[in-house]
GROMACS .gro file of C-alpha atoms in nm:
model
  470
    1MET     CA    1   9.337   4.049   8.189
    2SER     CA    2   9.572   4.274   8.380
    3HIS     CA    3   9.466   4.454   8.696
    4SER     CA    4   9.756   4.692   8.712
    5PRO     CA    5   9.677   5.061   8.755
    6SER     CA    6   9.542   5.209   8.436
    7ALA     CA    7   9.693   5.489   8.240
    8ALA     CA    8   9.549   5.837   8.233
    9PRO     CA    9   9.204   5.838   8.087
   10ALA     CA   10   9.286   6.052   7.787
   11ALA     CA   11   9.107   5.822   7.548
   12ALA     CA   12   8.775   5.852   7.725
   13SER     CA   13   8.492   6.013   7.538
   14PRO     CA   14   8.395   6.349   7.681
   15ALA     CA   15   8.070   6.362   7.866
   16GLY     CA   16   7.970   6.650   7.644
   17ASP     CA   17   7.912   6.408   7.352
   18VAL     CA   18   7.571   6.336   7.507
   19PRO     CA   19   7.346   6.623   7.618
   20ARG     CA   20   7.367   6.662   7.993
   21SER     CA   21   6.989   6.701   8.010
   22ARG     CA   22   6.943   6.356   7.853
   23VAL     CA   23   7.168   6.194   8.114
   24ILE     CA   24   6.982   6.370   8.395
   25VAL     CA   25   6.640   6.267   8.264
   26ALA     CA   26   6.746   5.908   8.195
   27SER     CA   27   6.895   5.860   8.543
   28LEU     CA   28   6.610   6.041   8.718
   29ILE     CA   29   6.306   5.903   8.541
   30GLY     CA   30   6.401   5.539   8.588
   31THR     CA   31   6.457   5.566   8.961
   32SER     CA   32   6.141   5.777   8.997
   33ILE     CA   33   5.939   5.501   8.832
   34GLU     CA   34   6.110   5.226   9.026
   35PHE     CA   35   6.057   5.400   9.359
   36TYR     CA   36   5.700   5.485   9.266
   37ASP     CA   37   5.635   5.114   9.217
   38PHE     CA   38   5.811   5.031   9.542
   39TYR     CA   39   5.626   5.289   9.752
   40ALA     CA   40   5.289   5.205   9.602
   41TYR     CA   41   5.340   4.863   9.755
   42ALA     CA   42   5.472   5.004  10.084
   43THR     CA   43   5.161   5.220  10.129
   44ALA     CA   44   4.927   4.935  10.038
   45ALA     CA   45   5.115   4.701  10.273
   46VAL     CA   46   5.003   4.917  10.565
   47SER     CA   47   4.655   5.030  10.464
   48VAL     CA   48   4.518   4.771  10.217
   49PHE     CA   49   4.688   4.432  10.213
   50PRO     CA   50   4.631   4.343  10.582
   51LEU     CA   51   4.256   4.368  10.511
   52ILE     CA   52   4.227   4.182  10.179
   53PHE     CA   53   4.530   3.951  10.153
   54PHE     CA   54   4.586   3.856  10.518
   55ALA     CA   55   4.230   3.842  10.644
   56LYS     CA   56   4.275   3.556  10.891
   57GLY     CA   57   4.370   3.648  11.249
   58ASP     CA   58   4.364   3.976  11.438
   59GLY     CA   59   4.468   4.314  11.304
   60ASP     CA   60   4.816   4.316  11.456
   61ALA     CA   61   4.897   3.971  11.314
   62ALA     CA   62   4.770   4.074  10.969
   63LEU     CA   63   4.986   4.388  10.978
   64LEU     CA   64   5.297   4.187  11.070
   65ALA     CA   65   5.223   3.936  10.792
   66SER     CA   66   5.184   4.219  10.541
   67MET     CA   67   5.511   4.374  10.659
   68ALA     CA   68   5.679   4.036  10.607
   69THR     CA   69   5.579   4.033  10.238
   70PHE     CA   70   5.697   4.393  10.218
   71GLY     CA   71   6.038   4.264  10.325
   72ALA     CA   72   6.040   3.991  10.056
   73ALA     CA   73   6.153   4.243   9.795
   74PHE     CA   74   6.467   4.320   9.990
   75PHE     CA   75   6.577   3.958   9.966
   76GLY     CA   76   6.526   3.979   9.589
   77ARG     CA   77   6.735   4.294   9.560
   78PRO     CA   78   7.082   4.138   9.614
   79ILE     CA   79   6.993   3.868   9.361
   80GLY     CA   80   6.888   4.142   9.121
   81ALA     CA   81   7.214   4.323   9.193
   82VAL     CA   82   7.414   4.011   9.100
   83LEU     CA   83   7.206   3.932   8.791
   84PHE     CA   84   7.185   4.283   8.651
   85GLY     CA   85   7.531   4.369   8.780
   86HIS     CA   86   7.678   4.086   8.572
   87LEU     CA   87   7.496   4.216   8.265
   88GLY     CA   88   7.588   4.576   8.343
   89ASP     CA   89   7.959   4.495   8.375
   90ARG     CA   90   7.962   4.258   8.077
   91VAL     CA   91   7.705   4.393   7.829
   92GLY     CA   92   7.670   4.757   7.927
   93ARG     CA   93   7.482   5.005   8.144
   94LYS     CA   94   7.212   5.097   7.889
   95ALA     CA   95   7.072   4.752   7.806
   96THR     CA   96   7.081   4.646   8.170
   97LEU     CA   97   6.889   4.951   8.288
   98ILE     CA   98   6.615   4.873   8.036
   99GLY     CA   99   6.588   4.515   8.165
  100ALA     CA  100   6.568   4.627   8.527
  101LEU     CA  101   6.292   4.876   8.447
  102LEU     CA  102   6.087   4.612   8.265
  103THR     CA  103   6.121   4.362   8.550
  104MET     CA  104   6.001   4.606   8.810
  105GLY     CA  105   5.724   4.752   8.595
  106ILE     CA  106   5.569   4.422   8.489
  107ALA     CA  107   5.567   4.289   8.847
  108THR     CA  108   5.398   4.605   8.972
  109PHE     CA  109   5.132   4.594   8.700
  110LEU     CA  110   5.051   4.230   8.782
  111ILE     CA  111   5.001   4.314   9.152
  112GLY     CA  112   4.717   4.537   9.039
  113LEU     CA  113   4.550   4.235   8.878
  114LEU     CA  114   4.579   3.992   9.170
  115PRO     CA  115   4.268   3.828   9.319
  116THR     CA  116   4.229   3.869   9.696
  117TYR     CA  117   4.222   3.621   9.985
  118TYR     CA  118   3.843   3.623   9.973
  119GLN     CA  119   3.854   3.504   9.612
  120ILE     CA  120   4.129   3.238   9.606
  121GLY     CA  121   4.238   3.193   9.968
  122LEU     CA  122   4.606   3.145  10.052
  123TRP     CA  123   4.709   3.159   9.687
  124ALA     CA  124   4.654   3.535   9.702
  125PRO     CA  125   4.924   3.620   9.960
  126ALA     CA  126   5.154   3.361   9.799
  127MET     CA  127   5.133   3.529   9.459
  128LEU     CA  128   5.165   3.871   9.623
  129ALA     CA  129   5.490   3.761   9.787
  130ILE     CA  130   5.627   3.629   9.454
  131LEU     CA  131   5.552   3.953   9.270
  132ARG     CA  132   5.695   4.153   9.558
  133PHE     CA  133   6.014   3.948   9.524
  134ALA     CA  134   6.019   4.029   9.151
  135GLN     CA  135   5.989   4.398   9.235
  136GLY     CA  136   6.302   4.355   9.443
  137LEU     CA  137   6.488   4.193   9.154
  138GLY     CA  138   6.415   4.493   8.935
  139LEU     CA  139   6.508   4.756   9.190
  140GLY     CA  140   6.823   4.559   9.273
  141GLY     CA  141   6.949   4.628   8.923
  142GLU     CA  142   6.800   4.974   8.878
  143TRP     CA  143   6.967   5.185   9.143
  144SER     CA  144   7.330   5.094   9.077
  145GLY     CA  145   7.283   5.135   8.701
  146ALA     CA  146   7.126   5.478   8.741
  147ALA     CA  147   7.398   5.582   8.985
  148LEU     CA  148   7.669   5.471   8.742
  149LEU     CA  149   7.497   5.651   8.458
  150ALA     CA  150   7.513   5.976   8.655
  151THR     CA  151   7.864   5.938   8.799
  152GLU     CA  152   8.032   5.806   8.483
  153TYR     CA  153   7.909   6.107   8.286
  154ALA     CA  154   7.988   6.360   8.561
  155GLN     CA  155   8.238   6.645   8.543
  156GLU     CA  156   8.547   6.614   8.758
  157GLY     CA  157   8.492   6.760   9.103
  158LYS     CA  158   8.112   6.756   9.068
  159ARG     CA  159   8.035   6.386   9.085
  160ALA     CA  160   7.828   6.404   9.404
  161GLN     CA  161   7.618   6.686   9.261
  162ALA     CA  162   7.567   6.490   8.938
  163ALA     CA  163   7.497   6.168   9.124
  164MET     CA  164   7.221   6.326   9.330
  165TRP     CA  165   6.982   6.314   9.032
  166PRO     CA  166   6.896   5.944   9.058
  167GLN     CA  167   6.864   5.993   9.436
  168LEU     CA  168   6.587   6.244   9.372
  169GLY     CA  169   6.390   5.955   9.223
  170ALA     CA  170   6.317   5.835   9.576
  171PRO     CA  171   6.121   6.142   9.696
  172ILE     CA  172   5.965   6.194   9.352
  173GLY     CA  173   5.844   5.833   9.344
  174PHE     CA  174   5.712   5.869   9.696
  175LEU     CA  175   5.524   6.187   9.609
  176LEU     CA  176   5.372   6.031   9.297
  177ALA     CA  177   5.264   5.707   9.466
  178ASN     CA  178   5.133   5.854   9.788
  179GLY     CA  179   4.989   6.162   9.621
  180LEU     CA  180   4.784   5.935   9.398
  181TYR     CA  181   4.674   5.728   9.698
  182LEU     CA  182   4.572   6.045   9.878
  183ILE     CA  183   4.357   6.157   9.584
  184LEU     CA  184   4.193   5.816   9.563
  185VAL     CA  185   4.123   5.810   9.938
  186MET     CA  186   3.967   6.155   9.925
  187VAL     CA  187   3.756   6.079   9.618
  188THR     CA  188   3.624   5.749   9.758
  189GLY     CA  189   3.589   5.871  10.118
  190HIS     CA  190   3.789   5.575  10.250
  191ASP     CA  191   3.845   5.584  10.628
  192SER     CA  192   4.134   5.366  10.748
  193THR     CA  193   4.013   5.382  11.109
  194ALA     CA  194   3.678   5.226  11.009
  195PRO     CA  195   3.739   5.057  10.669
  196ASP     CA  196   3.440   4.965  10.454
  197MET     CA  197   3.525   4.621  10.315
  198ASP     CA  198   3.257   4.656  10.046
  199GLY     CA  199   3.347   5.014   9.954
  200PRO     CA  200   3.510   5.106   9.620
  201PHE     CA  201   3.857   5.171   9.766
  202LEU     CA  202   3.909   4.819   9.903
  203THR     CA  203   3.725   4.643   9.623
  204TRP     CA  204   3.900   4.796   9.320
  205VAL     CA  205   4.032   5.152   9.355
  206TRP     CA  206   4.350   5.043   9.540
  207ARG     CA  207   4.456   4.866   9.219
  208LEU     CA  208   4.484   5.185   9.013
  209PRO     CA  209   4.833   5.299   9.131
  210PHE     CA  210   4.971   4.958   9.034
  211LEU     CA  211   4.799   4.945   8.696
  212LEU     CA  212   4.888   5.302   8.602
  213SER     CA  213   5.257   5.230   8.654
  214ILE     CA  214   5.269   5.066   8.311
  215VAL     CA  215   5.223   5.408   8.149
  216MET     CA  216   5.523   5.544   8.339
  217VAL     CA  217   5.731   5.242   8.242
  218ALA     CA  218   5.658   5.310   7.874
  219VAL     CA  219   5.786   5.667   7.915
  220GLY     CA  220   6.098   5.544   8.095
  221LEU     CA  221   6.174   5.291   7.823
  222TYR     CA  222   6.147   5.558   7.555
  223VAL     CA  223   6.400   5.779   7.732
  224ARG     CA  224   6.645   5.499   7.798
  225PHE     CA  225   6.636   5.363   7.444
  226LYS     CA  226   6.761   5.704   7.331
  227LEU     CA  227   7.057   5.681   7.569
  228GLU     CA  228   7.416   5.599   7.473
  229GLU     CA  229   7.671   5.395   7.668
  230THR     CA  230   7.864   5.588   7.936
  231PRO     CA  231   8.211   5.712   7.827
  232VAL     CA  232   8.378   5.534   8.120
  233PHE     CA  233   8.232   5.194   8.031
  234GLN     CA  234   8.282   5.252   7.659
  235ARG     CA  235   8.652   5.304   7.726
  236ALA     CA  236   8.661   4.976   7.919
  237LEU     CA  237   8.499   4.806   7.618
  238ASP     CA  238   8.744   4.964   7.374
  239GLN     CA  239   9.042   4.851   7.582
  240ASP     CA  240   8.896   4.504   7.646
  241GLN     CA  241   8.901   4.553   8.024
  242ARG     CA  242   8.586   4.354   8.101
  243VAL     CA  243   8.609   4.049   8.326
  244LYS     CA  244   8.438   3.717   8.256
  245ALA     CA  245   8.285   3.680   8.602
  246PRO     CA  246   8.225   4.019   8.772
  247LEU     CA  247   8.078   3.855   9.082
  248GLY     CA  248   8.383   3.639   9.145
  249GLU     CA  249   8.612   3.930   9.066
  250VAL     CA  250   8.445   4.168   9.309
  251PHE     CA  251   8.446   3.911   9.591
  252ARG     CA  252   8.810   3.827   9.526
  253ARG     CA  253   8.948   4.178   9.488
  254ASN     CA  254   8.694   4.407   9.655
  255TRP     CA  255   8.551   4.210   9.948
  256TRP     CA  256   8.655   4.482  10.196
  257GLU     CA  257   8.483   4.751   9.991
  258LEU     CA  258   8.169   4.533   9.983
  259ILE     CA  259   8.165   4.515  10.363
  260LEU     CA  260   8.232   4.886  10.410
  261GLY     CA  261   7.980   4.992  10.146
  262THR     CA  262   7.709   4.774  10.299
  263PHE     CA  263   7.744   4.921  10.646
  264VAL     CA  264   7.800   5.276  10.522
  265MET     CA  265   7.452   5.245  10.367
  266TYR     CA  266   7.296   5.055  10.658
  267ALA     CA  267   7.165   5.339  10.879
  268THR     CA  268   7.029   5.527  10.577
  269TYR     CA  269   6.793   5.238  10.507
  270VAL     CA  270   6.686   5.208  10.869
  271LEU     CA  271   6.605   5.578  10.890
  272PHE     CA  272   6.411   5.587  10.566
  273TYR     CA  273   6.184   5.292  10.632
  274LEU     CA  274   6.115   5.414  10.983
  275MET     CA  275   6.017   5.755  10.845
  276THR     CA  276   5.794   5.616  10.569
  277THR     CA  277   5.653   5.267  10.618
  278TRP     CA  278   5.671   5.218  10.995
  279ILE     CA  279   5.560   5.568  11.097
  280LEU     CA  280   5.252   5.531  10.875
  281SER     CA  281   5.150   5.209  11.050
  282TYR     CA  282   5.215   5.367  11.392
  283ALA     CA  283   5.019   5.681  11.312
  284ILE     CA  284   4.706   5.519  11.164
  285GLY     CA  285   4.698   5.224  11.405
  286LYS     CA  286   4.418   5.193  11.659
  287GLU     CA  287   4.440   5.392  11.982
  288GLU     CA  288   4.349   5.091  12.196
  289SER     CA  289   4.658   4.913  12.062
  290GLY     CA  290   4.885   5.200  12.170
  291PHE     CA  291   4.901   5.374  11.831
  292LEU     CA  292   4.796   5.728  11.739
  293GLY     CA  293   4.463   5.665  11.566
  294VAL     CA  294   4.510   5.925  11.290
  295PRO     CA  295   4.295   5.887  10.975
  296TYR     CA  296   4.500   5.754  10.683
  297GLY     CA  297   4.425   6.045  10.450
  298GLU     CA  298   4.515   6.304  10.713
  299PHE     CA  299   4.850   6.147  10.794
  300LEU     CA  300   4.936   6.094  10.428
  301VAL     CA  301   4.918   6.471  10.379
  302LEU     CA  302   5.172   6.514  10.660
  303GLN     CA  303   5.401   6.256  10.501
  304LEU     CA  304   5.384   6.435  10.168
  305VAL     CA  305   5.487   6.757  10.342
  306GLY     CA  306   5.773   6.575  10.513
  307ILE     CA  307   5.899   6.422  10.189
  308LEU     CA  308   5.954   6.772  10.050
  309PHE     CA  309   6.232   6.815  10.307
  310PHE     CA  310   6.382   6.488  10.185
  311ALA     CA  311   6.388   6.618   9.827
  312ALA     CA  312   6.519   6.961   9.927
  313PHE     CA  313   6.820   6.831  10.119
  314ILE     CA  314   6.943   6.585   9.854
  315PRO     CA  315   7.095   6.865   9.639
  316VAL     CA  316   7.238   7.019   9.957
  317SER     CA  317   7.409   6.690  10.038
  318GLY     CA  318   7.562   6.670   9.689
  319TRP     CA  319   7.716   7.015   9.728
  320LEU     CA  320   7.845   6.936  10.077
  321ALA     CA  321   7.998   6.606   9.963
  322ASP     CA  322   8.182   6.776   9.675
  323ARG     CA  323   8.288   7.074   9.888
  324PHE     CA  324   8.398   6.900  10.210
  325GLY     CA  325   8.430   6.536  10.103
  326ARG     CA  326   8.204   6.233  10.130
  327LYS     CA  327   8.341   6.103  10.458
  328PRO     CA  328   8.327   6.423  10.670
  329THR     CA  329   7.977   6.502  10.544
  330LEU     CA  330   7.840   6.157  10.624
  331LEU     CA  331   8.014   6.136  10.963
  332VAL     CA  332   7.841   6.455  11.080
  333VAL     CA  333   7.500   6.357  10.941
  334THR     CA  334   7.515   6.006  11.089
  335ALA     CA  335   7.608   6.145  11.432
  336LEU     CA  336   7.298   6.366  11.410
  337MET     CA  337   7.095   6.055  11.329
  338VAL     CA  338   7.210   5.900  11.657
  339VAL     CA  339   7.080   6.205  11.846
  340PHE     CA  340   6.755   6.198  11.650
  341GLY     CA  341   6.701   5.831  11.734
  342LEU     CA  342   6.751   5.891  12.104
  343SER     CA  343   6.477   6.156  12.094
  344PHE     CA  344   6.199   5.932  11.954
  345GLY     CA  345   6.034   5.883  12.292
  346LEU     CA  346   6.010   6.259  12.343
  347TRP     CA  347   5.851   6.308  12.001
  348LEU     CA  348   5.622   6.013  11.949
  349ALA     CA  349   5.494   5.881  12.281
  350PRO     CA  350   5.110   5.887  12.270
  351GLU     CA  351   5.094   6.099  12.584
  352THR     CA  352   5.308   6.373  12.419
  353MET     CA  353   5.204   6.341  12.053
  354GLY     CA  354   4.838   6.288  12.135
  355GLN     CA  355   4.594   6.034  11.993
  356GLY     CA  356   4.285   6.063  11.776
  357ALA     CA  357   4.120   6.402  11.816
  358GLU     CA  358   4.408   6.515  12.044
  359PHE     CA  359   4.677   6.439  11.784
  360ASN     CA  360   4.938   6.718  11.764
  361VAL     CA  361   4.971   6.792  11.392
  362GLY     CA  362   5.240   7.058  11.433
  363SER     CA  363   5.465   6.836  11.642
  364MET     CA  364   5.437   6.552  11.388
  365ILE     CA  365   5.522   6.784  11.098
  366VAL     CA  366   5.839   6.898  11.279
  367PHE     CA  367   5.933   6.536  11.354
  368LEU     CA  368   5.885   6.434  10.991
  369ALA     CA  369   6.072   6.742  10.865
  370VAL     CA  370   6.376   6.671  11.084
  371GLY     CA  371   6.383   6.301  10.997
  372MET     CA  372   6.339   6.359  10.625
  373ALA     CA  373   6.601   6.637  10.616
  374LEU     CA  374   6.849   6.394  10.772
  375MET     CA  375   6.740   6.135  10.519
  376GLY     CA  376   6.815   6.367  10.229
  377LEU     CA  377   7.158   6.449  10.373
  378THR     CA  378   7.259   6.085  10.422
  379PHE     CA  379   7.097   5.941  10.107
  380GLY     CA  380   7.214   6.205   9.860
  381PRO     CA  381   7.590   6.124   9.851
  382MET     CA  382   7.543   5.744   9.837
  383SER     CA  383   7.511   5.729   9.459
  384ALA     CA  384   7.862   5.877   9.439
  385VAL     CA  385   8.019   5.704   9.740
  386LEU     CA  386   7.934   5.343   9.655
  387PRO     CA  387   8.030   5.353   9.283
  388GLU     CA  388   8.355   5.532   9.369
  389MET     CA  389   8.456   5.238   9.589
  390PHE     CA  390   8.478   4.996   9.296
  391PRO     CA  391   8.673   4.969   8.967
  392THR     CA  392   8.504   5.015   8.630
  393ASN     CA  393   8.485   4.649   8.533
  394THR     CA  394   8.303   4.543   8.853
  395ARG     CA  395   8.143   4.874   8.954
  396TYR     CA  396   7.785   4.780   8.862
  397THR     CA  397   7.810   4.451   9.052
  398GLY     CA  398   8.000   4.582   9.353
  399SER     CA  399   7.798   4.896   9.419
  400GLY     CA  400   7.473   4.707   9.357
  401ILE     CA  401   7.556   4.428   9.602
  402ALA     CA  402   7.664   4.670   9.876
  403TYR     CA  403   7.354   4.885   9.830
  404ASN     CA  404   7.113   4.592   9.823
  405VAL     CA  405   7.265   4.377  10.096
  406ALA     CA  406   7.230   4.687  10.312
  407SER     CA  407   6.864   4.684  10.216
  408ILE     CA  408   6.820   4.341  10.376
  409ILE     CA  409   6.981   4.425  10.709
  410GLY     CA  410   6.869   4.789  10.713
  411ALA     CA  411   6.525   4.791  10.551
  412ALA     CA  412   6.370   4.448  10.500
  413VAL     CA  413   6.320   4.383  10.868
  414THR     CA  414   6.301   4.742  10.993
  415PRO     CA  415   5.920   4.795  10.972
  416PHE     CA  416   5.865   4.449  11.121
  417ILE     CA  417   6.112   4.501  11.409
  418ALA     CA  418   5.982   4.852  11.477
  419ALA     CA  419   5.621   4.730  11.489
  420TRP     CA  420   5.725   4.451  11.728
  421LEU     CA  421   5.922   4.691  11.951
  422VAL     CA  422   5.618   4.916  11.991
  423GLN     CA  423   5.394   4.620  12.071
  424ARG     CA  424   5.645   4.466  12.313
  425PHE     CA  425   5.793   4.780  12.474
  426ASP     CA  426   5.720   5.139  12.363
  427VAL     CA  427   5.801   5.379  12.082
  428SER     CA  428   6.127   5.502  12.239
  429PHE     CA  429   6.282   5.160  12.162
  430VAL     CA  430   6.229   5.224  11.791
  431GLY     CA  431   6.452   5.529  11.831
  432TYR     CA  432   6.713   5.323  12.015
  433TYR     CA  433   6.710   5.087  11.718
  434LEU     CA  434   6.786   5.378  11.484
  435ALA     CA  435   7.060   5.507  11.715
  436ALA     CA  436   7.227   5.164  11.729
  437ALA     CA  437   7.215   5.132  11.349
  438SER     CA  438   7.368   5.478  11.313
  439LEU     CA  439   7.653   5.389  11.548
  440ILE     CA  440   7.732   5.086  11.331
  441THR     CA  441   7.741   5.308  11.023
  442LEU     CA  442   7.967   5.555  11.204
  443VAL     CA  443   8.222   5.277  11.256
  444ALA     CA  444   8.206   5.181  10.887
  445LEU     CA  445   8.251   5.544  10.784
  446ALA     CA  446   8.551   5.580  11.014
  447LEU     CA  447   8.714   5.280  10.841
  448ALA     CA  448   8.617   5.383  10.487
  449PRO     CA  449   8.846   5.587  10.262
  450GLU     CA  450   8.762   5.928  10.123
  451THR     CA  451   8.659   5.874   9.758
  452ARG     CA  452   8.604   6.229   9.635
  453HIS     CA  453   8.908   6.217   9.404
  454ALA     CA  454   8.883   5.851   9.300
  455ASP     CA  455   8.963   5.780   8.933
  456LEU     CA  456   8.656   5.612   8.783
  457HIS     CA  457   8.860   5.471   8.493
  458THR     CA  458   9.069   5.244   8.713
  459VAL     CA  459   9.040   4.867   8.689
  460THR     CA  460   9.205   4.794   9.022
  461SER     CA  461   9.058   4.791   9.371
  462ALA     CA  462   9.105   5.079   9.613
  463ARG     CA  463   9.324   4.855   9.828
  464GLU     CA  464   9.554   4.777   9.532
  465ARG     CA  465   9.575   5.145   9.443
  466ARG     CA  466   9.688   5.230   9.795
  467ALA     CA  467   9.947   4.951   9.784
  468ALA     CA  468  10.078   5.072   9.447
  469ALA     CA  469  10.112   5.428   9.581
  470ARG     CA  470  10.342   5.317   9.863
   0.00000   0.00000   0.00000
């Protein structure tokens, strides 16, 4: 097939052929379910799994082992991006999104059925790691498909605002998963600082968030079956612009965009998993180990308050990215993330934040609000930025690989490294880690092009378009 610049997209179907509300719901509900499944595991990885799946050894070793299985999903995500990306670029966005949702949902449901270490020994953590990997496969194909669904239906000049809908799935999924955990903790009276191994929460109640996910998956499937193919991809089908091997094509023609996209996303991942998974382990950890000793239920309420700032600033980021451009918006936000990282020691040191009964609730709420606001501002535009970097016939594969490779280097190891830094040094080094990651992303952003006016119908790489314009 030819890779010359495409003609004007006059033949494309108008986005108005499909109700805008249906596109919004279909892109939002899938990512909400997928992130719900993901965060249900993240919460359990801190508060449940170290006690019932990694029972051998001391508490710190069990926590690190649980964090390691948490990271297993991130190694599945690039594989899922390749697998589902191939299908998405060859078969279509709709069918691929359904497959990704099923993969994630079934794996999550099965985690709720797993026997524990006390029942089958080492087979328990082994099976947990396998299902966690399967969760990663599903999410690896979900995000890029949902982002493409939103951007390829968007009105010209409003792509970032349209693309923010699947991004809202992250805070919604977090609120659903952790809100349910909070209710279960309160109902059962579970105390993370003095866990009752024979109590209802650790014997069976923890399974409910995983088992209930199957209901949400059924709803998501219903919505997506009613969806139609995006007009941008349908035009590619009509003009026979698909490629036989999207993976080979994207590595051959868009390798530079893959590198830039990965590192543009890198600091976003580091920030988010510090503000969700790691901060939870730091807050509820034992005082004698240098942590804050806050009861799990109490801190979960604070996290739920913080996540509201995440959700509130995602729409703001979409407007900013459409008004001022993707690159200027992200450069400013990432620079603020550097400053925020350098301030961790001032915020979180036990002597300033307080431990146990002396814990400073107000100071922690402000810390979470600032971090989550920055998270909304950096995460919101990504579902427009990454798809805009790639041509139609490899967009699912390219954006998915960049997004999910970033998850390995920016998220898979982040809770583990942060926990180790606190144990080996002090909490200020966790902030230095965030600042260093943000500096790397600043370099990538400086090298990246502005994509606000990119033509989504093109079948050539950004580099080829620039060469053709000269």
